[in-house]
Coordinates of C-alpha atoms in Angstrom, one line a residue:
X1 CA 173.8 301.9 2.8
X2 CA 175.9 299.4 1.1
X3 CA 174.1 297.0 3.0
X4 CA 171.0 298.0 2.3
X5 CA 171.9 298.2 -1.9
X6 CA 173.3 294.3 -1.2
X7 CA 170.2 293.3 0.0
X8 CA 168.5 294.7 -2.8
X9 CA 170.4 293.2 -5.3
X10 CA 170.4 289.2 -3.4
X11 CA 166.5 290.1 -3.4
X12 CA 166.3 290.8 -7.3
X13 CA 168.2 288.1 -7.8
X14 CA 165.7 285.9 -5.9
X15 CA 162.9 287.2 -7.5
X16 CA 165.0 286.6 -11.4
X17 CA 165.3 283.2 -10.1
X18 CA 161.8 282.5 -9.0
X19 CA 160.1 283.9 -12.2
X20 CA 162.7 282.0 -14.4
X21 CA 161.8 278.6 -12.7
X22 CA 157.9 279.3 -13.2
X23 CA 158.5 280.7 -17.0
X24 CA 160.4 276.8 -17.5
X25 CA 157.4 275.4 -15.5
X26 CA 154.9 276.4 -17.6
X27 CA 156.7 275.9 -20.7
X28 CA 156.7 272.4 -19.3
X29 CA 153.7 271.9 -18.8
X30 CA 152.3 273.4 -21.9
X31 CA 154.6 270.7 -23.8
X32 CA 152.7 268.2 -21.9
X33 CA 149.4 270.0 -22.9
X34 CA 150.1 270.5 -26.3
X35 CA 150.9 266.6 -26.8
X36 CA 147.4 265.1 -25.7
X37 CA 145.5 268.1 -27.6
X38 CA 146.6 267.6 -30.8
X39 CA 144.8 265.9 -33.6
X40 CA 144.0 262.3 -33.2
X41 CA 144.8 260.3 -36.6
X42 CA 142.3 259.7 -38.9
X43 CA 139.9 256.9 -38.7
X44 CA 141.4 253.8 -39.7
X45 CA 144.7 255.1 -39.7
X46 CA 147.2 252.1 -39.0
X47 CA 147.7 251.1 -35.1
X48 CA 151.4 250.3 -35.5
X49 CA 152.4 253.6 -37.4
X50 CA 150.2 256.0 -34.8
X51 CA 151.6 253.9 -32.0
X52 CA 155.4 254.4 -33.0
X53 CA 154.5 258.2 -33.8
X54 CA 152.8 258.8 -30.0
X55 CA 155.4 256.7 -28.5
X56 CA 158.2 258.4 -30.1
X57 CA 156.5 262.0 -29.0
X58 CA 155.7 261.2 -25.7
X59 CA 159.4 260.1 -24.9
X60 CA 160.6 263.7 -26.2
X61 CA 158.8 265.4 -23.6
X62 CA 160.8 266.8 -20.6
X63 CA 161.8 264.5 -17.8
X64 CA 161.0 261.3 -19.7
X65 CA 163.6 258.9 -20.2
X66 CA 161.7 256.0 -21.4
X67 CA 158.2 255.3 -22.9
X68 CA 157.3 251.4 -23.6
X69 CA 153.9 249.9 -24.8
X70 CA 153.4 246.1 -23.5
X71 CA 150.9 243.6 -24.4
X72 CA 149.8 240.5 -22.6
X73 CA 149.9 237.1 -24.1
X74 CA 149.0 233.8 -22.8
X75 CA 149.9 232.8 -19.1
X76 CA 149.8 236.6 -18.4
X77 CA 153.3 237.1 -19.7
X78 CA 153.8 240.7 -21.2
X79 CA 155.8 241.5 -24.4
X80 CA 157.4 244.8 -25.1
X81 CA 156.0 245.7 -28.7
X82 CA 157.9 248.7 -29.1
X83 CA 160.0 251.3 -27.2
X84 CA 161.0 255.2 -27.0
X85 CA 163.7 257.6 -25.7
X86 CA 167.0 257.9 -24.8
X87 CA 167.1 255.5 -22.3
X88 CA 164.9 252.5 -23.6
X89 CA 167.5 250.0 -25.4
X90 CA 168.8 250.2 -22.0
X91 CA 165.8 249.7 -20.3
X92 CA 164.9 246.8 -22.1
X93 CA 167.9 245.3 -21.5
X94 CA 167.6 245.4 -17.8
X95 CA 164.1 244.1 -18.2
X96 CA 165.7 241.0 -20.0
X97 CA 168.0 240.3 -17.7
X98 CA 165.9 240.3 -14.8
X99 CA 163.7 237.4 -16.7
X100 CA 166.8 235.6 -17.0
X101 CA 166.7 235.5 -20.9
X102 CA 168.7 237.8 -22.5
X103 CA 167.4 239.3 -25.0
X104 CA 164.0 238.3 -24.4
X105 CA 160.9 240.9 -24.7
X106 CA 158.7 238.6 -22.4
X107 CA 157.8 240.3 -18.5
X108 CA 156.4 238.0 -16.0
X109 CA 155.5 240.7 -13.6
X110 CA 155.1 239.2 -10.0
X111 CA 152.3 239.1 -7.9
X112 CA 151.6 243.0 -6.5
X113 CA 153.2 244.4 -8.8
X114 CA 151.9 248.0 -10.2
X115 CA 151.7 246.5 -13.7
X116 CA 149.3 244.0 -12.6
X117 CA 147.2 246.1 -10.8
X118 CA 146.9 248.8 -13.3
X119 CA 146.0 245.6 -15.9
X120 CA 143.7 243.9 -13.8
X121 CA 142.0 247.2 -12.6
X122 CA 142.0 249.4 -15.9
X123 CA 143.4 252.0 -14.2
X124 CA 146.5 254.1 -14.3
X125 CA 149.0 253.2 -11.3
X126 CA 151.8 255.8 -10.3
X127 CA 155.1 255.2 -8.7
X128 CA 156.2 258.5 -6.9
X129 CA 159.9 256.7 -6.3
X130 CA 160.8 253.6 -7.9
X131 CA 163.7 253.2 -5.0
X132 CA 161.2 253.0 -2.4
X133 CA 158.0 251.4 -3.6
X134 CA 157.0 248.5 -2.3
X135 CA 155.6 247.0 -5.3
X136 CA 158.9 247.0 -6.7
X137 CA 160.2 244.2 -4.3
X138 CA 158.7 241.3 -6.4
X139 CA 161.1 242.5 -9.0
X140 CA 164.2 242.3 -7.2
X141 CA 167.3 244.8 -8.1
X142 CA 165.1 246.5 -10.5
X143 CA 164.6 249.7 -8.9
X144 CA 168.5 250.2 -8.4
X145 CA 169.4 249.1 -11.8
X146 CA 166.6 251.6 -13.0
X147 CA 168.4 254.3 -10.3
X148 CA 172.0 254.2 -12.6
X149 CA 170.4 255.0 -15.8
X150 CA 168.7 258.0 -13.5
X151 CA 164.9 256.8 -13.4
X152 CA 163.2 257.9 -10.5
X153 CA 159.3 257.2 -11.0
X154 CA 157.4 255.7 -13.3
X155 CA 153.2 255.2 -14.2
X156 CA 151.5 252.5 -16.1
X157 CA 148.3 253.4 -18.6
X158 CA 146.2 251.1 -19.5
X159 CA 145.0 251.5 -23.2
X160 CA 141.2 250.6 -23.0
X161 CA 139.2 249.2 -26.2
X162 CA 135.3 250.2 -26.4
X163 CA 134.4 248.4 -23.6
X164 CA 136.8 249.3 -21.4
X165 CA 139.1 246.3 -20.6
X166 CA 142.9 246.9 -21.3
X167 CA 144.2 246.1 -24.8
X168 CA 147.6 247.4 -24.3
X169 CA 149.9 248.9 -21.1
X170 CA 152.0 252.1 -21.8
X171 CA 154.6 252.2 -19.1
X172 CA 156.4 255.4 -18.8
X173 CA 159.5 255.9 -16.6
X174 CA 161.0 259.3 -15.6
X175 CA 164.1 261.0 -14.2
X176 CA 162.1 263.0 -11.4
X177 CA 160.7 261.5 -8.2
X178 CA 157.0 262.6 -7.6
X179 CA 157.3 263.2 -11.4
X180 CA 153.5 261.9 -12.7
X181 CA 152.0 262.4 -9.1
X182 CA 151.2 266.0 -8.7
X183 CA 147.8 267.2 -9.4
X184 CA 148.9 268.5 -12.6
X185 CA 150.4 265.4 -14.1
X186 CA 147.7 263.3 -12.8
X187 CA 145.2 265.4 -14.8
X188 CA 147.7 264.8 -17.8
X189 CA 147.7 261.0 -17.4
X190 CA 144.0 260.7 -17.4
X191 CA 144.1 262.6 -21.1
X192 CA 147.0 260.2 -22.2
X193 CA 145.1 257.1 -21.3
X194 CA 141.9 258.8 -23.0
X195 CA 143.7 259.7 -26.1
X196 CA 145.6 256.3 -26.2
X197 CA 142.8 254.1 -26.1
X198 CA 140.7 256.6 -28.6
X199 CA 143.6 255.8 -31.4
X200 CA 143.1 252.0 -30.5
X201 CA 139.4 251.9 -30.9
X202 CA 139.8 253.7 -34.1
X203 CA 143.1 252.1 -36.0
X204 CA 143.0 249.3 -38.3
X205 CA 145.3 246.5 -36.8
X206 CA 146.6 243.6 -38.6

């Protein structure tokens, strides 16, 4: 009988467990809904201040440790206009260093790189695991400098003007491998590159 009442109890405790991980799940993921169904700005509303704003909130969400927007120049060098969350300062620094100018904003990304794919294809490139993606090797000790400041995984979204050819490259890293690959997430990063590119093509810019 005792048995049998210990049992019970280890099962009730599995089944508290179970429904407390899905009750955090889907507060999750309704954080993540809640973030691309808000209000756009208005019409004309200023690109930087809406960019800092969405950056900012999108860095907040669970799991995120950095948010970055990039924009190419000439030579197709990328500059870092403008980071988000707890971990960026230190992201950018690493990102400095590994150009070999510290201090520098300026990313040359190498040749296979998920960056430049993303860019030259206008479409939204996922790294499940930064530690073992091979479009990561171009970039040297990347990945493992990443792995200390406990980034698994990471995605680039291009921001599309009216037409759309990229404008701009949010690059978003996170703390959990697989993090933006699941069927869920993927549906989420399609309505964050939609709602990103609909606050480009309507912001004034300077």
């Amino acid at each position: 009988r005792e048995r049998y009442q210990l049992m019970q109890v280890v099962e009730q405790r599995i089944q508290d467990d179970m429904q407390a991980q899905l009750h955090a799940q889907a507060q999750t993921q309704a954080q993540f809904v809640a973030l691309v169904m808000q209000a756009l700005p208005g019409a004309g509303a200023s690109w930087n201040s809406s960019m800092s704003r969405e950056l900012a909130e999108l860095a907040q969400l669970p799991g995120v440790g950095c948010a970055m927007l990039l924009r190419q120049g000439s030579q197709g060098v990328f500059s870092i206009e403008a980071g988000a969350g707890q971990l960026a300062p230190s992201v950018m620094r690493i990102f400095a260093a590994a150009e070999g100018a510290d201090g520098s904003s300026a990313l040359s990304p190498p040749d296979g790189s998920l960056l430049l794919q993303a860019w030259e294809s206008a479409t939204i490139c996922v790294s499940p695991s930064l530690l073992h993606d091979r479009h990561l090797a171009g970039w040297g000790a990347l990945a493992k400098e990443l792995a200390t400041l406990g980034l698994r995984t990471g995605m680039h979204v291009p921001v599309l003007d009216g037409q759309g050819q990229p404008v701009a490259m949010l690059s978003v890293l996170g703390r959990f491998p697989h993090q933006f690959a699941n069927p869920t997430m993927q549906q989420f990063n399609r309505n964050l590159q939609q709602r990103w590119s609909e606050i480009w093509q309507r912001s004034s810019r300077p």
